[in-house]
Amino acid sequence: MSSAKVDMKIVLLGSSYTGKSCLVNRFINETFEEKIQETVGAAFSAKTIEIGNDEQMILGVWDTAGQERFESMSKMYYRKSNAAILCYDVTLKESFDKLKFWAKQLKENEPSCRIYITATKIDLLDIGQKRAVALETIEEYAEIINARIFETSAKQNLNVNELFLKIATDFKEEKNGNEIKNPEEINEKKGKKLKLNLNDEEKRKTGCCK
């Protein structure tokens, strides 16, 4: 299926070994592979999902290579994207630093592309590994670039479908001319601070996604 037939275009960007392909594989095929072939250039896949009221949407997903030698090619893959999933390994600061590079590229070249900052491999926190970047720092940066935040585990299938459903729902709302509300802002006005899309520690299990 070509990207021309889809309802919206989503691109994944981030360093190598941040689990981008695992995330896509879990969403598209509903499976997890411990060892997955490294992406060369980019890989395209598509999936039809329901977004409420029995309405269906076809999401076209571009999984881009994280190696520096492919960076010059990435522009052709994120061109005219409706949404970008910027992935970083929750245990590697360097991957978050690289995420900022991609955010800058998108802001300069595709300013209308909505950004979703996505931590991967959060299950590693259950086996003693530490967050490389404080959650507060992520939140502050997300506010600066007007991005949403998700924390995911492809291996445990945590927040993967929720991520893509949120992207599709936001796109539909924006297309219909409705203002997209940030759930945290709504709850703050009610006197509550709710961090949606960030997993409860009790829901985590051990494991990892390479």
Short mmCIF file of C-alpha atoms in Angstrom, two decimals:
data_model
loop_
_atom_site.label_atom_id
_atom_site.label_comp_id
_atom_site.label_asym_id
_atom_site.label_seq_id
_atom_site.Cartn_x
_atom_site.Cartn_y
_atom_site.Cartn_z
CA MET A 1 0.00 0.00 0.00
CA SER A 2 1.43 3.37 -0.95
CA SER A 3 1.42 6.37 1.35
CA ALA A 4 -0.86 8.17 -1.13
CA LYS A 5 -3.81 5.95 -0.09
CA VAL A 6 -3.67 6.66 3.63
CA ASP A 7 -5.73 9.16 5.62
CA MET A 8 -2.77 10.53 7.55
CA LYS A 9 0.99 10.22 7.47
CA ILE A 10 3.01 9.45 10.60
CA VAL A 11 6.80 9.39 10.76
CA LEU A 12 9.02 7.95 13.49
CA LEU A 13 12.33 9.69 14.10
CA GLY A 14 15.10 9.04 16.62
CA SER A 15 18.49 7.51 17.22
CA SER A 16 19.36 3.94 16.35
CA TYR A 17 18.31 1.28 18.87
CA THR A 18 15.66 3.44 20.49
CA GLY A 19 13.04 0.81 19.69
CA LYS A 20 11.28 2.60 16.82
CA SER A 21 10.89 -0.58 14.77
CA CYS A 22 9.70 -2.53 17.83
CA LEU A 23 7.07 0.14 18.42
CA VAL A 24 5.85 -0.04 14.82
CA ASN A 25 5.90 -3.84 14.80
CA ARG A 26 3.84 -3.98 17.98
CA PHE A 27 1.28 -1.55 16.55
CA ILE A 28 1.05 -2.95 13.01
CA ASN A 29 1.47 -6.68 13.64
CA GLU A 30 0.62 -6.84 17.36
CA THR A 31 3.80 -8.80 18.00
CA PHE A 32 7.18 -8.22 19.62
CA GLU A 33 10.53 -9.50 18.43
CA GLU A 34 13.56 -9.34 20.72
CA LYS A 35 15.86 -9.03 17.73
CA ILE A 36 14.61 -7.04 14.78
CA GLN A 37 16.37 -6.17 11.56
CA GLU A 38 17.89 -2.71 11.53
CA THR A 39 16.01 -0.26 9.34
CA VAL A 40 17.84 0.94 6.24
CA GLY A 41 16.56 4.25 4.93
CA ALA A 42 12.94 3.86 5.92
CA ALA A 43 10.19 1.26 6.05
CA PHE A 44 6.54 1.94 5.29
CA SER A 45 3.51 0.18 6.72
CA ALA A 46 -0.16 0.97 7.14
CA LYS A 47 -2.99 -0.01 9.42
CA THR A 48 -6.70 0.73 9.64
CA ILE A 49 -7.98 1.69 13.08
CA GLU A 50 -11.32 2.73 14.54
CA ILE A 51 -11.42 6.14 16.19
CA GLY A 52 -14.92 6.19 17.58
CA ASN A 53 -18.49 6.08 16.24
CA ASP A 54 -17.39 3.21 13.99
CA GLU A 55 -15.27 5.63 11.97
CA GLN A 56 -12.15 4.15 10.42
CA MET A 57 -8.87 5.80 9.53
CA ILE A 58 -5.90 4.40 7.62
CA LEU A 59 -2.60 5.39 9.21
CA GLY A 60 0.50 5.36 7.05
CA VAL A 61 3.60 4.89 9.21
CA TRP A 62 7.15 5.63 8.10
CA ASP A 63 9.82 4.06 10.33
CA THR A 64 13.10 5.87 9.57
CA ALA A 65 16.65 4.69 10.14
CA GLY A 66 18.46 6.25 13.07
CA GLN A 67 21.99 6.05 11.71
CA GLU A 68 23.63 9.39 10.98
CA ARG A 69 24.45 8.39 7.41
CA PHE A 70 20.73 8.33 6.63
CA GLU A 71 19.91 11.71 8.17
CA SER A 72 20.07 13.53 4.85
CA MET A 73 17.44 11.14 3.49
CA SER A 74 15.03 11.55 6.38
CA LYS A 75 13.64 14.84 5.11
CA MET A 76 11.96 13.07 2.19
CA TYR A 77 10.25 10.70 4.63
CA TYR A 78 8.95 13.29 7.10
CA ARG A 79 7.91 15.68 4.33
CA LYS A 80 4.18 16.49 4.59
CA SER A 81 3.79 14.31 7.68
CA ASN A 82 0.76 15.03 9.79
CA ALA A 83 2.40 13.70 12.95
CA ALA A 84 5.88 12.75 14.13
CA ILE A 85 6.73 10.29 16.88
CA LEU A 86 10.10 11.37 18.26
CA CYS A 87 11.52 8.38 20.11
CA TYR A 88 14.13 8.27 22.84
CA ASP A 89 15.38 5.44 25.04
CA VAL A 90 14.29 6.32 28.56
CA THR A 91 17.69 5.15 29.88
CA LEU A 92 19.92 7.00 27.37
CA LYS A 93 20.39 10.77 27.60
CA GLU A 94 22.08 10.88 24.19
CA SER A 95 18.91 9.66 22.53
CA PHE A 96 16.90 12.49 24.09
CA ASP A 97 19.53 15.01 22.95
CA LYS A 98 19.14 13.65 19.41
CA LEU A 99 15.38 13.95 19.70
CA LYS A 100 15.85 17.71 20.01
CA PHE A 101 17.67 17.71 16.68
CA TRP A 102 14.68 16.11 14.97
CA ALA A 103 12.25 18.47 16.68
CA LYS A 104 14.25 21.41 15.32
CA GLN A 105 14.23 19.91 11.83
CA LEU A 106 10.46 19.48 11.94
CA LYS A 107 9.83 22.98 13.26
CA GLU A 108 11.91 24.45 10.47
CA ASN A 109 10.67 22.27 7.60
CA GLU A 110 7.24 20.96 8.62
CA PRO A 111 5.86 23.44 11.19
CA SER A 112 2.33 22.06 10.93
CA CYS A 113 3.45 18.53 11.86
CA ARG A 114 2.24 17.62 15.35
CA ILE A 115 4.97 16.19 17.60
CA TYR A 116 4.66 13.31 20.07
CA ILE A 117 7.68 12.85 22.34
CA THR A 118 7.78 9.12 23.05
CA ALA A 119 9.92 7.37 25.64
CA THR A 120 10.60 3.73 24.78
CA LYS A 121 11.71 0.75 26.87
CA ILE A 122 10.16 2.01 30.09
CA ASP A 123 10.09 -1.58 31.33
CA LEU A 124 13.84 -1.25 31.87
CA LEU A 125 13.06 0.92 34.87
CA ASP A 126 11.63 -2.16 36.58
CA ILE A 127 14.95 -4.01 36.45
CA GLY A 128 16.97 -1.30 38.12
CA GLN A 129 17.91 1.00 35.27
CA LYS A 130 17.42 4.71 35.82
CA ARG A 131 15.79 7.49 33.87
CA ALA A 132 18.47 9.34 31.95
CA VAL A 133 16.41 12.54 31.84
CA ALA A 134 14.05 13.68 34.57
CA LEU A 135 10.38 13.60 33.64
CA GLU A 136 10.08 17.25 34.62
CA THR A 137 12.71 18.13 32.05
CA ILE A 138 10.80 16.24 29.37
CA GLU A 139 7.60 18.04 30.30
CA GLU A 140 9.27 21.44 30.17
CA TYR A 141 10.71 20.75 26.73
CA ALA A 142 7.39 19.37 25.47
CA GLU A 143 5.67 22.57 26.54
CA ILE A 144 8.24 24.66 24.66
CA ILE A 145 7.68 22.83 21.37
CA ASN A 146 3.97 22.17 21.97
CA ALA A 147 4.34 18.40 21.97
CA ARG A 148 2.48 15.55 23.63
CA ILE A 149 4.29 13.03 25.87
CA PHE A 150 3.93 9.26 25.90
CA GLU A 151 5.89 6.52 27.65
CA THR A 152 5.82 3.12 26.00
CA SER A 153 7.03 -0.45 26.12
CA ALA A 154 6.73 -2.44 22.91
CA LYS A 155 7.59 -5.65 24.74
CA GLN A 156 4.87 -5.23 27.34
CA ASN A 157 2.50 -3.53 24.89
CA LEU A 158 2.11 -0.51 27.15
CA ASN A 159 0.66 2.67 25.65
CA VAL A 160 1.44 1.62 22.07
CA ASN A 161 -2.10 1.50 20.72
CA GLU A 162 -2.99 4.45 22.93
CA LEU A 163 -0.24 6.50 21.27
CA PHE A 164 -1.45 5.89 17.73
CA LEU A 165 -5.10 6.31 18.70
CA LYS A 166 -4.32 9.69 20.28
CA ILE A 167 -2.46 10.76 17.14
CA ALA A 168 -5.40 9.78 14.94
CA THR A 169 -7.93 11.44 17.25
CA ASP A 170 -5.93 14.67 17.37
CA PHE A 171 -5.70 14.68 13.58
CA LYS A 172 -9.45 14.20 13.25
CA GLU A 173 -10.17 16.99 15.74
CA GLU A 174 -7.78 19.35 14.00
CA LYS A 175 -9.20 18.47 10.59
CA ASN A 176 -12.69 19.21 11.87
CA GLY A 177 -11.53 22.61 13.09
CA ASN A 178 -11.84 21.78 16.77
CA GLU A 179 -9.33 23.00 19.33
CA ILE A 180 -7.25 20.13 20.70
CA LYS A 181 -7.16 20.31 24.48
CA ASN A 182 -4.26 19.09 26.54
CA PRO A 183 -5.82 16.84 29.24
CA GLU A 184 -3.30 18.07 31.82
CA GLU A 185 -4.47 21.66 31.35
CA ILE A 186 -8.10 20.64 31.79
CA ASN A 187 -7.40 18.79 35.04
CA GLU A 188 -5.25 21.62 36.40
CA LYS A 189 -8.23 23.94 36.03
CA LYS A 190 -10.24 21.46 38.08
CA GLY A 191 -7.59 21.51 40.80
CA LYS A 192 -6.07 18.20 39.77
CA LYS A 193 -2.75 17.38 38.14
CA LEU A 194 -3.15 14.35 35.88
CA LYS A 195 -0.27 13.08 33.76
CA LEU A 196 -2.02 11.17 31.01
CA ASN A 197 -0.11 8.66 28.89
CA LEU A 198 2.63 8.24 31.53
CA ASN A 199 2.51 4.72 32.92
CA ASP A 200 1.72 3.96 36.52
CA GLU A 201 4.71 2.28 38.16
CA GLU A 202 2.47 -0.58 39.28
CA LYS A 203 1.63 -1.48 35.68
CA ARG A 204 5.21 -2.16 34.69
CA LYS A 205 6.75 -5.60 34.33
CA THR A 206 10.33 -6.60 33.73
CA GLY A 207 11.73 -6.84 30.23
CA CYS A 208 13.22 -4.71 27.50
CA CYS A 209 13.04 -3.85 23.85
CA LYS A 210 16.36 -3.69 22.03
#
